[in-house]
Amino acid sequence: MIAVLAKTTLMLAWAIGLMLPGIHWGQARRRAMMGGRAGPQAAQLSGGTIGGALQPVADALRLLSQSDEIPAGASRLAYRTAPIVAFAIPLSVLAIVPFGSRYDLGRFHPNLVVADLDWGVLWLFAAALFSLYGIVSAGWASGGPWSGWGAIRAGGELLSLSVPLGLSLVGLFMVFDSLKLSEMVRAQDTQVAVFALLEGLGVEGWGEGWGAPLGALRLPAWGIFLQPLAFGLFMACIAIESRRRPFGASVCETEIVAGPLTDYSGGRLALFVMASHLRLVVAACLTVSLFLGGWSLPYLSQERIIASIAVYYGEGFAAILCLALHVVVFLAKVVAVIVLWLRFETVLPRMAEDRIRELCWTALLPLASINILITALAILWLEGAT
Amino acid sequence: MLAQYLGLIATITLAVGFATALLGLARLLRRRLEPRARGGPVHDESSLADESDEPAEPGAFACGPDPEIPPPEYAGSGLRGVAILFLVFQAGALTFYLWGATFRDGGLGAAAHMAWFALPLVFGLGHAWARGAFE
């Protein structure tokens, strides 16, 4: 119980205390750069702006000290609970994300995941639907026309994306043979032959003569290499879920002010802003865990790292070093994905709401189904051939 | 078995607790800052901020023209169709998750069964598409 609480507190401290201000700052800097502006400079400490790093603190204080009014005609209970739901749901998804593997430290066997659920990935789908309650009830409860339209847009987008989001990952379930996120990451801590299909089919002469170097070529068994189509589909779906450009028509300021958040202010608006940043953190963590090998290092499996260090410093110290290395690798991958995401987000135009729905049903869903079919055939073919 | 859910429950509880505490902090900050903004004494209870969250705006949206189409009518333009399609396909997708995770055990037989199960869904999608449900 203490271990679970410690892991939860550390995870929340990392997400809320480090990642949220970082994303807020990075987003402001990036948008300013694209607009030819200097970026956040108002918040200063002893005359210095520290590159605008104090801006998240200033913005938080500004929002928290704003007046917080409930509009006439609003549904008060839903209006009050919506920001809390919107904030808590993305954080709950972080609980299933493995920040590292399981390590043998003598009497202790730390497992760096807060909730190692057998069906962990299903919680992602459940949370994607639960998040609908937060944003739609915010828009509906406010009672305003722009809020209502924003809620309807958000509802349409989230309902349309749920099916392709789920089906985009079925290919990964088939390849890794599990719904447990920690097991899926562990399965990526190995390598595959690039031309495994030809090897499995026993193509004559493959891997000999001129084909020998190619036959020996091996790649990390990361989801992005095993399921490239699923990676593209998942990125599109998770971007829609995150309500960020090129999607996010529900909060399109040029058409419907701030959509479901139009009538919110003060602390409640701050919670929605934090939830928006948290969705990006969750999206990055899931992308890294499902497709970019999670905590694993390419060509350096956990056993190999521990064995090489243990020769000089012993098993226990090697496991501690490996644990630290895996956490650093995971966090570095997450930050890299977020930085790339913010870069793309600022240059992409926003899609219209109907186009997003159409994209989900007529492109993402058929492609996800085709990916499942191809994966099933490939697995049956390979297993039949070997 | 149930121990694996402890982390999830702890995370949700702490997240809700943090959000509630943040709203409490916001209320406290407003108590402190509002009198200053009004130029009154800092601890004058009679000039506190709007702590009761009473409606302060005359309407749901205080500025700009009223929209010609209210939200409920707008919702009828296509969202109901999307909602029905979602229910049908989500129910189908749920079976795919477990099937995918046990696909290797089931082999060709399980693949054939799933293909048979997915056939009506494929026809349904094609029919909805042809009837312009996604336009």
Short mmCIF file of C-alpha atoms in Angstrom, two decimals:
data_model
loop_
_atom_site.label_atom_id
_atom_site.label_comp_id
_atom_site.label_asym_id
_atom_site.label_seq_id
_atom_site.Cartn_x
_atom_site.Cartn_y
_atom_site.Cartn_z
CA MET A 1 0.00 0.00 0.00
CA ILE A 2 2.83 2.41 0.93
CA ALA A 3 4.68 1.51 -2.25
CA VAL A 4 1.56 2.20 -4.33
CA LEU A 5 1.02 5.56 -2.63
CA ALA A 6 4.68 6.49 -3.08
CA LYS A 7 4.58 5.60 -6.78
CA THR A 8 1.31 7.49 -7.28
CA THR A 9 2.62 10.60 -5.52
CA LEU A 10 5.85 10.57 -7.52
CA MET A 11 3.96 10.10 -10.79
CA LEU A 12 1.53 12.95 -10.00
CA ALA A 13 4.39 15.21 -8.88
CA TRP A 14 6.20 14.57 -12.17
CA ALA A 15 3.10 15.15 -14.30
CA ILE A 16 1.68 18.16 -12.47
CA GLY A 17 4.80 19.76 -11.10
CA LEU A 18 7.17 19.31 -14.02
CA MET A 19 5.36 18.43 -17.23
CA LEU A 20 2.42 20.84 -17.00
CA PRO A 21 4.51 24.01 -16.52
CA GLY A 22 6.97 22.72 -19.11
CA ILE A 23 4.27 22.23 -21.75
CA HIS A 24 2.68 25.59 -20.93
CA TRP A 25 6.04 27.30 -21.33
CA GLY A 26 6.99 25.36 -24.46
CA GLN A 27 3.64 26.04 -26.08
CA ALA A 28 3.88 29.78 -25.38
CA ARG A 29 7.44 29.92 -26.71
CA ARG A 30 6.60 27.97 -29.84
CA ARG A 31 3.51 30.00 -30.67
CA ALA A 32 5.39 33.23 -30.09
CA MET A 33 8.18 32.04 -32.37
CA MET A 34 5.69 31.20 -35.13
CA GLY A 35 4.09 34.63 -34.75
CA GLY A 36 7.42 36.47 -34.82
CA ARG A 37 7.04 37.57 -31.18
CA ALA A 38 9.51 37.50 -28.32
CA GLY A 39 7.45 35.12 -26.19
CA PRO A 40 6.57 35.25 -22.50
CA GLN A 41 8.51 38.05 -20.80
CA ALA A 42 6.08 39.62 -18.32
CA ALA A 43 6.87 37.38 -15.35
CA GLN A 44 10.24 38.40 -13.93
CA LEU A 45 12.41 37.53 -10.98
CA SER A 46 14.88 40.26 -9.93
CA GLY A 47 14.52 41.78 -13.38
CA GLY A 48 15.29 38.55 -15.25
CA THR A 49 12.73 36.59 -17.28
CA ILE A 50 14.69 33.26 -17.16
CA GLY A 51 13.57 32.61 -20.73
CA GLY A 52 9.94 33.04 -19.73
CA ALA A 53 10.08 30.05 -17.38
CA LEU A 54 8.13 31.94 -14.70
CA GLN A 55 5.18 32.50 -17.01
CA PRO A 56 3.36 29.25 -16.06
CA VAL A 57 3.45 30.30 -12.39
CA ALA A 58 2.17 33.79 -13.25
CA ASP A 59 -0.59 32.37 -15.45
CA ALA A 60 -1.64 29.92 -12.75
CA LEU A 61 -1.83 32.69 -10.13
CA ARG A 62 -3.74 34.92 -12.53
CA LEU A 63 -6.33 32.22 -13.24
CA LEU A 64 -6.65 31.14 -9.62
CA SER A 65 -7.25 34.70 -8.43
CA GLN A 66 -9.87 35.46 -11.11
CA SER A 67 -13.51 35.76 -10.08
CA ASP A 68 -15.28 32.46 -10.54
CA GLU A 69 -18.91 32.93 -11.46
CA ILE A 70 -21.60 30.50 -12.45
CA PRO A 71 -23.83 31.83 -15.26
CA ALA A 72 -27.55 32.19 -14.72
CA GLY A 73 -29.41 29.14 -15.95
CA ALA A 74 -26.42 26.81 -15.59
CA SER A 75 -26.76 23.32 -14.15
CA ARG A 76 -24.72 23.98 -11.01
CA LEU A 77 -23.75 20.42 -10.04
CA ALA A 78 -22.56 19.45 -13.53
CA TYR A 79 -20.88 22.85 -13.97
CA ARG A 80 -18.89 22.31 -10.78
CA THR A 81 -17.94 18.66 -11.28
CA ALA A 82 -17.04 18.83 -15.01
CA PRO A 83 -13.57 20.40 -14.50
CA ILE A 84 -12.69 17.85 -11.81
CA VAL A 85 -13.72 14.95 -14.09
CA ALA A 86 -11.82 16.49 -17.03
CA PHE A 87 -8.69 16.80 -14.86
CA ALA A 88 -8.81 13.41 -13.09
CA ILE A 89 -9.44 11.20 -16.15
CA PRO A 90 -6.15 11.81 -18.02
CA LEU A 91 -4.22 11.42 -14.78
CA SER A 92 -5.87 8.05 -14.19
CA VAL A 93 -4.53 6.85 -17.57
CA LEU A 94 -0.99 7.69 -16.45
CA ALA A 95 -1.45 5.06 -13.71
CA ILE A 96 -1.23 2.23 -16.29
CA VAL A 97 1.91 3.59 -17.97
CA PRO A 98 5.12 1.68 -17.11
CA PHE A 99 8.00 4.09 -16.35
CA GLY A 100 10.38 1.15 -16.17
CA SER A 101 10.53 -2.63 -16.00
CA ARG A 102 10.53 -4.98 -12.99
CA TYR A 103 13.90 -5.22 -11.22
CA ASP A 104 15.45 -7.69 -8.80
CA LEU A 105 16.98 -5.77 -5.88
CA GLY A 106 17.40 -8.61 -3.41
CA ARG A 107 14.39 -8.42 -1.06
CA PHE A 108 12.71 -5.76 -3.19
CA HIS A 109 11.26 -6.24 -6.64
CA PRO A 110 10.14 -2.77 -7.72
CA ASN A 111 7.72 -2.58 -10.63
CA LEU A 112 7.65 0.93 -12.07
CA VAL A 113 3.97 1.08 -12.94
CA VAL A 114 1.32 2.40 -10.55
CA ALA A 115 -1.50 0.08 -11.65
CA ASP A 116 -0.25 -2.97 -13.55
CA LEU A 117 -3.68 -4.02 -14.81
CA ASP A 118 -4.06 -7.28 -16.76
CA TRP A 119 -6.26 -5.40 -19.24
CA GLY A 120 -4.44 -2.07 -18.90
CA VAL A 121 -4.94 -0.84 -22.45
CA LEU A 122 -8.72 -1.22 -22.11
CA TRP A 123 -8.59 1.44 -19.41
CA LEU A 124 -7.31 3.84 -22.08
CA PHE A 125 -10.44 3.21 -24.17
CA ALA A 126 -12.68 3.53 -21.12
CA ALA A 127 -10.98 6.78 -20.12
CA ALA A 128 -11.31 8.15 -23.66
CA LEU A 129 -15.07 7.70 -23.31
CA PHE A 130 -15.15 8.97 -19.71
CA SER A 131 -13.40 12.14 -20.87
CA LEU A 132 -16.49 12.77 -22.95
CA TYR A 133 -18.41 13.38 -19.73
CA GLY A 134 -16.02 16.10 -18.61
CA ILE A 135 -16.08 18.18 -21.78
CA VAL A 136 -19.68 17.56 -22.86
CA SER A 137 -21.16 18.17 -19.42
CA ALA A 138 -19.07 21.38 -19.17
CA GLY A 139 -20.62 22.68 -22.37
CA TRP A 140 -24.10 21.47 -21.59
CA ALA A 141 -24.09 22.66 -17.97
CA SER A 142 -22.99 26.18 -18.88
CA GLY A 143 -26.24 26.71 -20.80
CA GLY A 144 -24.62 29.09 -23.31
CA PRO A 145 -25.02 28.67 -27.08
CA TRP A 146 -21.28 28.60 -27.81
CA SER A 147 -20.71 26.17 -24.98
CA GLY A 148 -23.54 23.97 -26.25
CA TRP A 149 -22.17 23.93 -29.77
CA GLY A 150 -18.70 23.20 -28.49
CA ALA A 151 -20.06 20.30 -26.43
CA ILE A 152 -21.86 18.89 -29.46
CA ARG A 153 -18.71 19.18 -31.57
CA ALA A 154 -16.64 17.51 -28.85
CA GLY A 155 -19.26 14.76 -28.48
CA GLY A 156 -19.33 14.08 -32.22
CA GLU A 157 -15.53 13.97 -32.42
CA LEU A 158 -15.06 11.71 -29.41
CA LEU A 159 -17.83 9.30 -30.43
CA SER A 160 -16.41 9.07 -33.94
CA LEU A 161 -12.85 8.46 -32.82
CA SER A 162 -13.54 5.82 -30.15
CA VAL A 163 -14.04 2.95 -32.59
CA PRO A 164 -10.96 3.60 -34.79
CA LEU A 165 -8.87 4.32 -31.67
CA GLY A 166 -9.70 0.89 -30.27
CA LEU A 167 -9.34 -0.97 -33.55
CA SER A 168 -6.03 0.74 -34.38
CA LEU A 169 -4.45 -1.11 -31.44
CA VAL A 170 -5.93 -4.57 -32.10
CA GLY A 171 -2.99 -5.33 -34.43
CA LEU A 172 -0.61 -4.61 -31.53
CA PHE A 173 -2.61 -6.90 -29.22
CA MET A 174 -2.23 -9.65 -31.80
CA VAL A 175 1.52 -9.10 -32.22
CA PHE A 176 2.31 -8.80 -28.49
CA ASP A 177 -0.35 -11.31 -27.43
CA SER A 178 -1.46 -9.22 -24.45
CA LEU A 179 -3.64 -6.38 -23.20
CA LYS A 180 -1.22 -5.60 -20.37
CA LEU A 181 0.77 -2.46 -21.14
CA SER A 182 3.81 -3.48 -19.07
CA GLU A 183 4.01 -6.80 -20.95
CA MET A 184 3.63 -5.04 -24.28
CA VAL A 185 6.58 -2.77 -23.45
CA ARG A 186 8.65 -5.73 -22.21
CA ALA A 187 7.96 -7.50 -25.51
CA GLN A 188 9.54 -4.52 -27.31
CA ASP A 189 12.81 -4.96 -25.37
CA THR A 190 14.12 -7.32 -28.05
CA GLN A 191 14.87 -7.33 -31.79
CA VAL A 192 13.31 -8.70 -34.95
CA ALA A 193 14.87 -9.65 -38.26
CA VAL A 194 13.88 -7.04 -40.83
CA PHE A 195 13.05 -9.68 -43.40
CA ALA A 196 11.45 -12.12 -40.98
CA LEU A 197 8.56 -12.71 -43.36
CA LEU A 198 10.84 -14.00 -46.10
CA GLU A 199 12.86 -16.04 -43.63
CA GLY A 200 9.68 -17.51 -42.19
CA LEU A 201 8.47 -18.43 -45.63
CA GLY A 202 11.75 -20.14 -46.28
CA VAL A 203 12.62 -18.24 -49.46
CA GLU A 204 15.49 -20.13 -51.05
CA GLY A 205 18.87 -18.45 -50.98
CA TRP A 206 17.78 -15.64 -48.71
CA GLY A 207 20.47 -14.57 -46.28
CA GLU A 208 23.24 -16.03 -48.45
CA GLY A 209 25.58 -14.33 -50.90
CA TRP A 210 24.49 -10.77 -51.69
CA GLY A 211 21.47 -11.04 -49.36
CA ALA A 212 23.55 -11.98 -46.32
CA PRO A 213 24.01 -8.44 -44.90
CA LEU A 214 20.30 -7.67 -45.35
CA GLY A 215 19.31 -11.02 -43.89
CA ALA A 216 21.31 -10.24 -40.76
CA LEU A 217 19.73 -6.79 -40.38
CA ARG A 218 17.75 -6.55 -37.15
CA LEU A 219 15.52 -3.79 -35.78
CA PRO A 220 14.23 -3.18 -32.26
CA ALA A 221 10.85 -4.94 -31.87
CA TRP A 222 9.13 -1.60 -31.35
CA GLY A 223 5.49 -1.16 -32.22
CA ILE A 224 6.32 1.48 -34.84
CA PHE A 225 8.34 -1.07 -36.85
CA LEU A 226 5.94 -4.00 -36.38
CA GLN A 227 2.73 -1.98 -36.89
CA PRO A 228 3.57 1.18 -38.89
CA LEU A 229 -0.01 1.66 -40.12
CA ALA A 230 -1.36 1.28 -36.58
CA PHE A 231 1.15 3.93 -35.45
CA GLY A 232 -0.20 6.45 -37.97
CA LEU A 233 -3.80 5.63 -37.07
CA PHE A 234 -3.13 5.83 -33.33
CA MET A 235 -1.39 9.18 -33.68
CA ALA A 236 -4.37 10.58 -35.60
CA CYS A 237 -6.85 9.21 -33.04
CA ILE A 238 -4.92 10.36 -30.00
CA ALA A 239 -4.52 13.82 -31.56
CA ILE A 240 -8.31 14.02 -31.98
CA GLU A 241 -8.75 12.82 -28.39
CA SER A 242 -6.27 15.44 -27.18
CA ARG A 243 -8.30 18.10 -29.04
CA ARG A 244 -5.17 19.65 -30.47
CA ARG A 245 -4.38 20.86 -33.97
CA PRO A 246 -4.97 19.83 -36.70
CA PHE A 247 -8.05 18.64 -34.80
CA GLY A 248 -9.87 20.18 -31.83
CA ALA A 249 -12.71 21.91 -33.65
CA SER A 250 -14.65 21.90 -30.36
CA VAL A 251 -12.43 24.65 -28.96
CA CYS A 252 -12.02 26.63 -32.19
CA GLU A 253 -11.80 30.23 -30.93
CA THR A 254 -12.50 31.85 -34.30
CA GLU A 255 -15.88 30.12 -34.60
CA ILE A 256 -17.28 29.32 -31.16
CA VAL A 257 -15.13 31.38 -28.75
CA ALA A 258 -13.70 28.69 -26.45
CA GLY A 259 -16.36 26.05 -27.10
CA PRO A 260 -17.43 24.20 -23.95
CA LEU A 261 -15.11 26.38 -21.83
CA THR A 262 -16.56 29.72 -22.94
CA ASP A 263 -18.41 30.39 -19.67
CA TYR A 264 -15.67 29.10 -17.35
CA SER A 265 -13.23 31.30 -15.46
CA GLY A 266 -10.92 31.21 -12.46
CA GLY A 267 -9.85 27.95 -10.83
CA ARG A 268 -12.24 25.85 -12.88
CA LEU A 269 -10.82 27.19 -16.15
CA ALA A 270 -7.32 26.53 -14.75
CA LEU A 271 -8.30 22.87 -14.25
CA PHE A 272 -9.44 22.62 -17.88
CA VAL A 273 -6.18 24.19 -19.10
CA MET A 274 -4.21 21.72 -16.97
CA ALA A 275 -6.35 18.85 -18.30
CA SER A 276 -5.54 19.95 -21.85
CA HIS A 277 -1.80 19.80 -21.12
CA LEU A 278 -2.23 16.50 -19.27
CA ARG A 279 -3.87 14.93 -22.31
CA LEU A 280 -0.71 15.75 -24.25
CA VAL A 281 1.44 14.11 -21.56
CA VAL A 282 -0.79 11.01 -21.61
CA ALA A 283 -0.74 10.89 -25.42
CA ALA A 284 3.07 11.07 -25.41
CA CYS A 285 3.40 8.41 -22.68
CA LEU A 286 1.09 6.02 -24.56
CA THR A 287 2.81 6.66 -27.89
CA VAL A 288 6.17 5.89 -26.32
CA SER A 289 4.88 2.82 -24.47
CA LEU A 290 2.96 1.28 -27.35
CA PHE A 291 5.12 2.17 -30.34
CA LEU A 292 8.53 3.54 -29.31
CA GLY A 293 9.72 0.79 -27.01
CA GLY A 294 8.74 2.47 -23.72
CA TRP A 295 11.69 2.40 -21.34
CA SER A 296 13.78 0.07 -23.52
CA LEU A 297 16.99 1.01 -25.31
CA PRO A 298 17.47 -0.25 -28.86
CA TYR A 299 19.85 -3.24 -29.09
CA LEU A 300 20.45 -3.14 -25.32
CA SER A 301 18.01 -5.42 -23.55
CA GLN A 302 17.52 -5.26 -19.78
CA GLU A 303 19.37 -8.56 -19.30
CA ARG A 304 22.27 -7.36 -21.43
CA ILE A 305 22.62 -4.05 -19.52
CA ILE A 306 22.50 -5.74 -16.12
CA ALA A 307 24.90 -8.51 -17.19
CA SER A 308 27.46 -6.01 -18.52
CA ILE A 309 27.40 -3.83 -15.37
CA ALA A 310 27.14 -6.75 -12.93
CA VAL A 311 30.56 -8.03 -14.05
CA TYR A 312 32.17 -5.00 -12.37
CA TYR A 313 29.75 -3.82 -9.69
CA GLY A 314 27.52 -6.78 -8.77
CA GLU A 315 23.90 -7.67 -9.55
CA GLY A 316 22.20 -5.28 -7.09
CA PHE A 317 24.03 -2.14 -8.19
CA ALA A 318 23.61 -3.13 -11.83
CA ALA A 319 19.84 -3.44 -11.33
CA ILE A 320 19.68 0.02 -9.68
CA LEU A 321 21.69 1.57 -12.52
CA CYS A 322 19.50 -0.17 -15.08
CA LEU A 323 16.36 1.12 -13.32
CA ALA A 324 17.66 4.70 -13.38
CA LEU A 325 18.71 4.36 -17.02
CA HIS A 326 15.29 3.03 -18.06
CA VAL A 327 13.43 5.84 -16.28
CA VAL A 328 15.68 8.46 -17.91
CA VAL A 329 15.23 6.85 -21.34
CA PHE A 330 11.44 6.75 -20.94
CA LEU A 331 11.21 10.38 -19.80
CA ALA A 332 13.53 11.52 -22.61
CA LYS A 333 11.36 9.77 -25.21
CA VAL A 334 8.20 11.36 -23.73
CA VAL A 335 9.74 14.85 -23.81
CA ALA A 336 10.94 14.30 -27.40
CA VAL A 337 7.42 13.29 -28.52
CA ILE A 338 5.90 16.34 -26.77
CA VAL A 339 8.43 18.71 -28.36
CA LEU A 340 7.75 17.25 -31.82
CA TRP A 341 4.01 17.43 -31.20
CA LEU A 342 4.17 21.12 -30.22
CA ARG A 343 6.26 21.84 -33.32
CA PHE A 344 3.72 20.21 -35.65
CA GLU A 345 0.75 21.65 -33.81
CA THR A 346 1.77 25.25 -34.36
CA VAL A 347 2.16 24.91 -38.14
CA LEU A 348 -0.90 22.81 -38.97
CA PRO A 349 -4.26 24.40 -39.83
CA ARG A 350 -7.36 23.26 -37.95
CA MET A 351 -9.73 20.82 -39.65
CA ALA A 352 -13.46 21.48 -39.77
CA GLU A 353 -15.61 19.47 -37.38
CA ASP A 354 -17.51 17.57 -40.08
CA ARG A 355 -14.27 16.68 -41.82
CA ILE A 356 -12.92 15.19 -38.58
CA ARG A 357 -16.00 13.00 -38.18
CA GLU A 358 -15.80 11.98 -41.84
CA LEU A 359 -12.10 11.21 -41.46
CA CYS A 360 -12.80 8.92 -38.49
CA TRP A 361 -15.55 6.89 -40.14
CA THR A 362 -14.43 6.79 -43.76
CA ALA A 363 -10.63 6.68 -43.46
CA LEU A 364 -9.42 5.69 -39.98
CA LEU A 365 -12.00 2.95 -39.36
CA PRO A 366 -11.55 1.15 -42.73
CA LEU A 367 -7.74 1.47 -42.47
CA ALA A 368 -7.79 0.07 -38.92
CA SER A 369 -9.88 -2.88 -40.14
CA ILE A 370 -7.48 -3.48 -43.03
CA ASN A 371 -4.55 -3.39 -40.59
CA ILE A 372 -6.21 -6.09 -38.46
CA LEU A 373 -6.76 -8.23 -41.56
CA ILE A 374 -3.17 -7.84 -42.76
CA THR A 375 -1.79 -8.56 -39.27
CA ALA A 376 -3.96 -11.68 -38.90
CA LEU A 377 -2.89 -13.00 -42.29
CA ALA A 378 0.79 -12.26 -41.59
CA ILE A 379 0.72 -14.02 -38.21
CA LEU A 380 -1.13 -17.05 -39.61
CA TRP A 381 1.27 -17.17 -42.58
CA LEU A 382 4.39 -16.91 -40.42
CA GLU A 383 3.20 -19.38 -37.80
CA GLY A 384 2.10 -21.78 -40.53
CA ALA A 385 5.45 -21.45 -42.26
CA THR A 386 7.56 -22.08 -39.16
CA MET B 1 -6.00 -9.97 -7.96
CA LEU B 2 -7.80 -6.89 -6.65
CA ALA B 3 -4.49 -5.38 -5.47
CA GLN B 4 -3.73 -4.30 -9.03
CA TYR B 5 -6.65 -1.84 -8.82
CA LEU B 6 -5.20 -0.08 -5.75
CA GLY B 7 -2.93 2.11 -7.88
CA LEU B 8 -5.80 3.16 -10.11
CA ILE B 9 -8.04 4.00 -7.14
CA ALA B 10 -5.18 5.88 -5.42
CA THR B 11 -4.47 7.89 -8.59
CA ILE B 12 -8.11 8.86 -9.12
CA THR B 13 -8.52 9.76 -5.43
CA LEU B 14 -5.35 11.88 -5.36
CA ALA B 15 -6.26 13.56 -8.66
CA VAL B 16 -9.75 14.47 -7.44
CA GLY B 17 -8.23 15.60 -4.12
CA PHE B 18 -5.70 17.81 -5.92
CA ALA B 19 -8.38 19.35 -8.13
CA THR B 20 -10.60 20.06 -5.12
CA ALA B 21 -7.67 21.52 -3.19
CA LEU B 22 -6.81 23.75 -6.14
CA LEU B 23 -10.36 25.09 -6.25
CA GLY B 24 -10.13 25.70 -2.49
CA LEU B 25 -6.86 27.57 -3.01
CA ALA B 26 -8.50 29.65 -5.74
CA ARG B 27 -11.30 30.58 -3.36
CA LEU B 28 -8.75 31.51 -0.68
CA LEU B 29 -6.78 33.67 -3.13
CA ARG B 30 -9.93 35.48 -4.19
CA ARG B 31 -10.77 36.18 -0.54
CA ARG B 32 -7.34 37.77 -0.16
CA LEU B 33 -7.11 39.66 -3.42
CA GLU B 34 -10.62 40.88 -4.10
CA PRO B 35 -10.68 43.51 -1.29
CA ARG B 36 -7.34 44.88 -2.50
CA ALA B 37 -8.74 45.26 -6.01
CA ARG B 38 -11.69 47.15 -4.64
CA GLY B 39 -9.40 49.40 -2.60
CA GLY B 40 -10.85 48.25 0.70
CA PRO B 41 -9.16 46.74 3.75
CA VAL B 42 -7.72 43.29 3.17
CA HIS B 43 -9.58 41.51 5.97
CA ASP B 44 -12.93 43.23 5.67
CA GLU B 45 -15.39 40.30 5.58
CA SER B 46 -18.14 42.47 4.14
CA SER B 47 -16.22 43.04 0.91
CA LEU B 48 -15.32 39.45 0.14
CA ALA B 49 -15.30 38.11 -3.38
CA ASP B 50 -18.30 36.31 -4.77
CA GLU B 51 -17.88 33.24 -2.54
CA SER B 52 -21.39 31.97 -2.89
CA ASP B 53 -20.94 31.56 -6.64
CA GLU B 54 -24.18 33.41 -7.19
CA PRO B 55 -25.04 34.10 -10.83
CA ALA B 56 -23.29 37.30 -11.77
CA GLU B 57 -24.01 37.37 -15.49
CA PRO B 58 -27.44 38.32 -16.79
CA GLY B 59 -27.53 35.41 -19.20
CA ALA B 60 -25.60 32.38 -20.33
CA PHE B 61 -23.47 34.44 -22.67
CA ALA B 62 -23.37 38.12 -21.88
CA CYS B 63 -22.12 39.63 -25.12
CA GLY B 64 -22.52 39.12 -28.85
CA PRO B 65 -25.64 38.34 -30.84
CA ASP B 66 -27.89 35.45 -29.89
CA PRO B 67 -27.43 32.52 -32.28
CA GLU B 68 -30.21 31.87 -34.75
CA ILE B 69 -30.15 28.12 -34.22
CA PRO B 70 -30.20 26.94 -30.58
CA PRO B 71 -27.90 24.00 -29.71
CA PRO B 72 -30.58 21.26 -29.50
CA GLU B 73 -31.64 21.78 -33.12
CA TYR B 74 -28.03 21.90 -34.24
CA ALA B 75 -27.48 18.60 -32.43
CA GLY B 76 -30.14 16.94 -34.53
CA SER B 77 -28.30 17.54 -37.78
CA GLY B 78 -26.16 14.44 -37.63
CA LEU B 79 -25.04 13.71 -34.12
CA ARG B 80 -27.83 11.22 -33.48
CA GLY B 81 -26.73 9.16 -36.48
CA VAL B 82 -23.13 9.23 -35.26
CA ALA B 83 -24.26 8.19 -31.78
CA ILE B 84 -26.20 5.18 -33.11
CA LEU B 85 -23.29 4.12 -35.33
CA PHE B 86 -20.96 4.50 -32.36
CA LEU B 87 -23.10 2.16 -30.25
CA VAL B 88 -23.21 -0.50 -32.96
CA PHE B 89 -19.51 -0.38 -33.85
CA GLN B 90 -18.23 0.05 -30.31
CA ALA B 91 -20.09 -3.11 -29.27
CA GLY B 92 -18.39 -4.89 -32.17
CA ALA B 93 -14.99 -3.38 -31.38
CA LEU B 94 -15.13 -4.64 -27.78
CA THR B 95 -15.05 -8.24 -29.00
CA PHE B 96 -12.04 -7.46 -31.20
CA TYR B 97 -9.88 -6.43 -28.22
CA LEU B 98 -10.12 -9.79 -26.47
CA TRP B 99 -9.98 -11.67 -29.74
CA GLY B 100 -6.78 -9.81 -30.68
CA ALA B 101 -5.10 -10.64 -27.37
CA THR B 102 -5.90 -14.37 -27.74
CA PHE B 103 -5.54 -14.59 -31.51
CA ARG B 104 -2.46 -16.82 -31.47
CA ASP B 105 -4.22 -19.40 -29.28
CA GLY B 106 -7.31 -19.46 -31.51
CA GLY B 107 -5.45 -19.64 -34.80
CA LEU B 108 -7.24 -19.99 -38.13
CA GLY B 109 -10.55 -21.09 -36.57
CA ALA B 110 -10.80 -17.95 -34.43
CA ALA B 111 -9.88 -15.82 -37.43
CA ALA B 112 -12.66 -17.40 -39.50
CA HIS B 113 -15.20 -16.90 -36.69
CA MET B 114 -14.22 -13.26 -36.33
CA ALA B 115 -14.42 -12.70 -40.09
CA TRP B 116 -17.97 -14.10 -40.02
CA PHE B 117 -18.83 -11.85 -37.05
CA ALA B 118 -17.33 -8.76 -38.72
CA LEU B 119 -19.15 -9.26 -42.01
CA PRO B 120 -22.43 -7.54 -40.95
CA LEU B 121 -20.41 -4.68 -39.49
CA VAL B 122 -18.57 -4.20 -42.78
CA PHE B 123 -21.87 -4.23 -44.69
CA GLY B 124 -23.36 -1.85 -42.12
CA LEU B 125 -20.49 0.57 -42.53
CA GLY B 126 -20.75 0.40 -46.31
CA HIS B 127 -24.51 0.95 -46.17
CA ALA B 128 -24.21 3.93 -43.81
CA TRP B 129 -21.46 5.38 -45.98
CA ALA B 130 -23.49 4.94 -49.17
CA ARG B 131 -26.54 6.57 -47.54
CA GLY B 132 -24.43 9.62 -46.69
CA ALA B 133 -24.41 9.15 -42.91
CA PHE B 134 -20.93 10.64 -42.66
CA GLU B 135 -21.48 13.70 -44.85
#
